[in-house]
Short mmCIF file of C-alpha atoms in Angstrom, two decimals:
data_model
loop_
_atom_site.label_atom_id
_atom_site.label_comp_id
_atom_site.label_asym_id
_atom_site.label_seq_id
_atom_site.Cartn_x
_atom_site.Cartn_y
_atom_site.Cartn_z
CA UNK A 1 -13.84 115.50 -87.63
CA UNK A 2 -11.98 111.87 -88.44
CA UNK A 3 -13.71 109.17 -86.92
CA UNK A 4 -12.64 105.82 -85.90
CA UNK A 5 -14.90 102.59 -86.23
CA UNK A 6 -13.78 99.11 -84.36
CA UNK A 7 -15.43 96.06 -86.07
CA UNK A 8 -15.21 93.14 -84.17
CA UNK A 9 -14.88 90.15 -86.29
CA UNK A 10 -16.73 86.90 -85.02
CA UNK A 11 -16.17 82.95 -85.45
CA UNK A 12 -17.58 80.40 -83.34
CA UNK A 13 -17.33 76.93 -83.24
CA UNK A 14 -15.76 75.77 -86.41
CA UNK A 15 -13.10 73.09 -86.93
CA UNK A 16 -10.93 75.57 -87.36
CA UNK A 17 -11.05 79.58 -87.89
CA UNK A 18 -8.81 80.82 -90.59
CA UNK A 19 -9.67 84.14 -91.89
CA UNK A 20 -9.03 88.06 -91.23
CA UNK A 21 -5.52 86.88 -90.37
CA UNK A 22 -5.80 84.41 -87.70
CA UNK A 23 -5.65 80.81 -87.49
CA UNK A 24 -6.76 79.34 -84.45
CA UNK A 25 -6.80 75.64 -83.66
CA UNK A 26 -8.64 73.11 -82.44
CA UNK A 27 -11.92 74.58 -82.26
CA UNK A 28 -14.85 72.89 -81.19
CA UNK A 29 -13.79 69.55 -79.24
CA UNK A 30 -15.25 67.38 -76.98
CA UNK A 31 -12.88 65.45 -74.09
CA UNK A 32 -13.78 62.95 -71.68
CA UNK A 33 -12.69 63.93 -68.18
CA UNK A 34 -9.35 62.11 -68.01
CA UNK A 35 -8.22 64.62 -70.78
CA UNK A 36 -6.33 66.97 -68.24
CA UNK A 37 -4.29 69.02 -70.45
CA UNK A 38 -3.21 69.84 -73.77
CA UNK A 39 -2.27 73.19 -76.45
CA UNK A 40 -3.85 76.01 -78.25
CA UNK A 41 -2.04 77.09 -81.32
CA UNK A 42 -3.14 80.95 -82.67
CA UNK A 43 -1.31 81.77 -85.92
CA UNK A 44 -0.95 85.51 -87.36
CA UNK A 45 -0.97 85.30 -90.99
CA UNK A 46 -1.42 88.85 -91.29
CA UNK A 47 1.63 91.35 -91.76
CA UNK A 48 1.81 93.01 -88.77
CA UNK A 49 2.41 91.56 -85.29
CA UNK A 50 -0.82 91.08 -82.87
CA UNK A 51 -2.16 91.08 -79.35
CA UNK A 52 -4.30 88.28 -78.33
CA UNK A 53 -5.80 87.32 -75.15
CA UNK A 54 -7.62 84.06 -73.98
CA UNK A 55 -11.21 84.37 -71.73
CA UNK A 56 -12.55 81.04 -70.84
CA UNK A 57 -16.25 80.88 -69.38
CA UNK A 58 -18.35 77.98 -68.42
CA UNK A 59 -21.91 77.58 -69.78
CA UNK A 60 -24.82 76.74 -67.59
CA UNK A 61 -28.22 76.45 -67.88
CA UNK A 62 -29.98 77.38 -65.02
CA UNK A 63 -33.58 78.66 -64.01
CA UNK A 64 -34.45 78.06 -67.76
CA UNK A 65 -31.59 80.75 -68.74
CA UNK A 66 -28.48 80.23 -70.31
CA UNK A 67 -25.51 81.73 -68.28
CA UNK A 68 -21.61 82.65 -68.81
CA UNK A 69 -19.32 82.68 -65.51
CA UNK A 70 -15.67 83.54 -66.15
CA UNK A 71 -13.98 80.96 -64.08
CA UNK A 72 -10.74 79.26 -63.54
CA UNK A 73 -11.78 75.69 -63.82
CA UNK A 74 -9.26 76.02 -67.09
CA UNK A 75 -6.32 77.73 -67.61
CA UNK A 76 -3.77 79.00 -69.82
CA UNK A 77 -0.40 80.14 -70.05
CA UNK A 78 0.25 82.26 -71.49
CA UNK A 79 -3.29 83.86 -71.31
CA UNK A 80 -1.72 87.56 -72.78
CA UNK A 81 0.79 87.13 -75.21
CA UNK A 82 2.06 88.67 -78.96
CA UNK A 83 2.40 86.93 -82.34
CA UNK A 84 4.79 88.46 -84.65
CA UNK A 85 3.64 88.28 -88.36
CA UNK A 86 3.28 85.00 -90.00
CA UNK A 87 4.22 83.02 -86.56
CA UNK A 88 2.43 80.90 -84.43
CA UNK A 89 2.26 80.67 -80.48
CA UNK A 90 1.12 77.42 -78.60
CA UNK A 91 -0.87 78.12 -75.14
CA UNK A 92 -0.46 75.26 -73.55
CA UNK A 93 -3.89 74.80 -71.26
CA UNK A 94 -4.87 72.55 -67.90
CA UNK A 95 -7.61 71.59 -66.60
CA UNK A 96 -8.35 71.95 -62.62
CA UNK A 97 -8.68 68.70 -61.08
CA UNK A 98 -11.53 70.21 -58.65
CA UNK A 99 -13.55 70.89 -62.19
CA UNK A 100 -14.02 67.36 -62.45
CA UNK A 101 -17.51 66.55 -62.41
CA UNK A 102 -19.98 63.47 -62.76
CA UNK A 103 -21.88 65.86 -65.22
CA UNK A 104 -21.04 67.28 -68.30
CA UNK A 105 -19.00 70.45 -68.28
CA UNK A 106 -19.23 73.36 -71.16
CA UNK A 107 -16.73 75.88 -71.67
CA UNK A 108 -16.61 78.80 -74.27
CA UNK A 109 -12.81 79.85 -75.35
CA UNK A 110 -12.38 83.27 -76.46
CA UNK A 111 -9.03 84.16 -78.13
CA UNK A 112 -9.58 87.62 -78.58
CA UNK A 113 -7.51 90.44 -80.02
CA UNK A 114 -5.91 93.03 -78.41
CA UNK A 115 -5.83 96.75 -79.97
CA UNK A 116 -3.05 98.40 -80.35
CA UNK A 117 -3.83 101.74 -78.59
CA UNK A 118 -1.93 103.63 -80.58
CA UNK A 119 -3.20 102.33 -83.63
CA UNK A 120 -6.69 102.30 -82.62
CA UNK A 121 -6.63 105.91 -81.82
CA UNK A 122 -6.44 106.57 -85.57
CA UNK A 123 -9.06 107.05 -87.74
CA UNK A 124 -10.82 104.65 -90.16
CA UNK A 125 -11.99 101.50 -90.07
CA UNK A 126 -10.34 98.63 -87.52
CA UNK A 127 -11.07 95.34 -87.29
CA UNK A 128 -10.64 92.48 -84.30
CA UNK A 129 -10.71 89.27 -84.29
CA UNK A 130 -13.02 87.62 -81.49
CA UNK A 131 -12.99 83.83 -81.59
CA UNK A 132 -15.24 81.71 -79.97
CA UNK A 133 -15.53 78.05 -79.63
CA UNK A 134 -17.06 75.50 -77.34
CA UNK A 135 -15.38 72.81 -75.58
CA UNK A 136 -16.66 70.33 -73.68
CA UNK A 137 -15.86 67.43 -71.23
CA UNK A 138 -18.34 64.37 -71.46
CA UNK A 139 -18.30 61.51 -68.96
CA UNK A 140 -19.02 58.00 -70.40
CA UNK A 141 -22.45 57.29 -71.34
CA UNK A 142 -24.35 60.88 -71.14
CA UNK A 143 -26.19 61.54 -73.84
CA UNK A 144 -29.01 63.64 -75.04
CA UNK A 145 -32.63 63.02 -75.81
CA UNK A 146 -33.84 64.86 -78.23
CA UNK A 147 -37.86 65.72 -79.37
CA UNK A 148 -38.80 68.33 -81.93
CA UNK A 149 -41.91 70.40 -83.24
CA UNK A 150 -42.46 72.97 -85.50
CA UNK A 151 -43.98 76.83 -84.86
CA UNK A 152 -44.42 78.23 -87.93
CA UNK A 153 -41.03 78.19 -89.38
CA UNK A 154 -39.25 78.16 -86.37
CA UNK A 155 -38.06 74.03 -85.03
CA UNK A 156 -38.53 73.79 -81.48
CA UNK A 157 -35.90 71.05 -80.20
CA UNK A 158 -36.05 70.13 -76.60
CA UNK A 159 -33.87 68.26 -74.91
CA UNK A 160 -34.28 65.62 -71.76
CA UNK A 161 -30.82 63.92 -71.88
CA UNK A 162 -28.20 64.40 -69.34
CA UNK A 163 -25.72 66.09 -72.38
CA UNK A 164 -25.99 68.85 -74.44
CA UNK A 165 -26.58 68.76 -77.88
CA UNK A 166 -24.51 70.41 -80.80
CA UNK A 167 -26.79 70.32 -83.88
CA UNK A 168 -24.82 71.03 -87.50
CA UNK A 169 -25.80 70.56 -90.93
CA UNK A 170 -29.49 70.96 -91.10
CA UNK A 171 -32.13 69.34 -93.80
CA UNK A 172 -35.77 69.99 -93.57
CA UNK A 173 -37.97 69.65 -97.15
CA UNK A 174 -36.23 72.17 -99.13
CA UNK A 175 -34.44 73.49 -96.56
CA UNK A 176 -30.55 73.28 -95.73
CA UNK A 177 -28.67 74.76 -93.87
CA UNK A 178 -25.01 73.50 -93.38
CA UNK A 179 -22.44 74.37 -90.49
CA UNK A 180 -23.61 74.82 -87.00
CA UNK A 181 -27.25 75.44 -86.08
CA UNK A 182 -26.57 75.91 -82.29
CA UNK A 183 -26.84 73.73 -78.64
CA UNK A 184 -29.22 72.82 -76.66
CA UNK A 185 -28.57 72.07 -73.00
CA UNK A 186 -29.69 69.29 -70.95
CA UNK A 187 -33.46 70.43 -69.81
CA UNK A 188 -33.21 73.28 -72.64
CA UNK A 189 -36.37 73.84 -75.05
CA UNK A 190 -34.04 76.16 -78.12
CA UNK A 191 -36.03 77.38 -80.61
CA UNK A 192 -33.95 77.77 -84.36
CA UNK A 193 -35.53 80.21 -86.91
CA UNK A 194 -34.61 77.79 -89.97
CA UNK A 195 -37.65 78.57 -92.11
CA UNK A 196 -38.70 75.43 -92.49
CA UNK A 197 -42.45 73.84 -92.88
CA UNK A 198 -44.58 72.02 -90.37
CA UNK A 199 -45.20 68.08 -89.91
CA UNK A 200 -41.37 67.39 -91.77
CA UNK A 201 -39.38 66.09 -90.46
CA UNK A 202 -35.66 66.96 -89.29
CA UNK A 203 -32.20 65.57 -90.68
CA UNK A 204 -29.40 66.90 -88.48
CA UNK A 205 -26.39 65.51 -87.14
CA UNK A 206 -26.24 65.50 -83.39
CA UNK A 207 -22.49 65.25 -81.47
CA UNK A 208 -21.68 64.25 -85.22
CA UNK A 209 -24.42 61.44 -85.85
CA UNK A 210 -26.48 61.85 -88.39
CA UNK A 211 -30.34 61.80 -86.50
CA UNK A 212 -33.97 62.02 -88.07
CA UNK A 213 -35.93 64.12 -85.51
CA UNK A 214 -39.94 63.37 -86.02
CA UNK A 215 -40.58 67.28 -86.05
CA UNK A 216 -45.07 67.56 -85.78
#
């Protein structure tokens, strides 16, 4: 018997995503509220045309648990569409006015690809492209406040501010990890399993400022 295994590809939160033959910009971005509208552009650099559809959810931390609610707080059209081979397709997005808040707002964009049915009823390997980035609206003057500790190898990073905090390229001793790390939330405690050692302290670039957290 032929079977048939989907792979679904992953990206999240990059400047931009280019590989497996899609290009999808901007990524991660952070707007202050009067930013209202704007464009997605998803390129197909592969050789055969593709289905992609966009899934917006906002992020909220609540009851010490993260949570993602589909909502409509941002739209775009088109939200289904098709790229033909080596072409590109601008969604052009809006934000609801009723979304505007005095707190910061999170949302996670999904431009996800759509199988072909009839393809995907073949056997063999296929694989779809699932991209995920964050984006996030940020009144003036929130900010996060970040403290640290170490558990064994594992930094504990908690977070009193009133914004969350996106933590990327990572130096701890010997330690280094470059890219993204991950958030943490306004009133989050995250815990990040970066092997590193206790008492040293942190080097990490927070909302893309370099900070030293005093990790005990």
């Amino acid at each position: 018997m032929f079977k048939r295994i989907i792979i679904t590809i992953f990206a999240l939160s990059v400047a931009s995503f280019s590989a497996h033959a899609v290009q999808v910009r901007p990524m991660y971005s952070e707007y202050a509220p009067s930013k209202k509208a704007g464009v997605l552009t998803v390129a197909n650099t592969d050789k055969t045309e593709k289905t992609f559809q966009v899934i917006v959810e906002r992020q909220l931390f609540e009851g010490g648990v993260r949570k993602s609610v589909k909502t409509t707080d941002l739209r775009f059209a088109p939200s289904i569409f098709k790229v033909p081979a080596g072409k590109v397709q601008t969604v052009r997005w809006a934000l609801n006015a009723a979304a505007t808040s005095a707190d910061e707002q999170m949302y996670v964009i999904t431009v996800k690809e759509v199988p072909d049915p009839a393809v995907i009823q073949l056997p063999g390997v296929h694989h779809l492209i699932d991209v995920k980035t964050a984006w996030i609206w940020r009144p003036e003057g929130l900010a996060p406040q970040l403290s640290a500790r170490w558990d064994g190898g594992v930094l504990v990073v908690k977070n009193t501010g009133n914004a969350s905090a996106r933590l990327v390229d990572l130096v701890a001793g010997t330690v280094n990890k470059t890219g993204q790390i991950g958030y943490v939330f306004p009133g989050e405690e995250a815990r990040f399993d970066v092997d590193g050692k206790a008492k040293v302290a942190v080097s990490v670039k927070v909302n893309g400022k370099d900070v030293i957290l005093d990790a005990k």
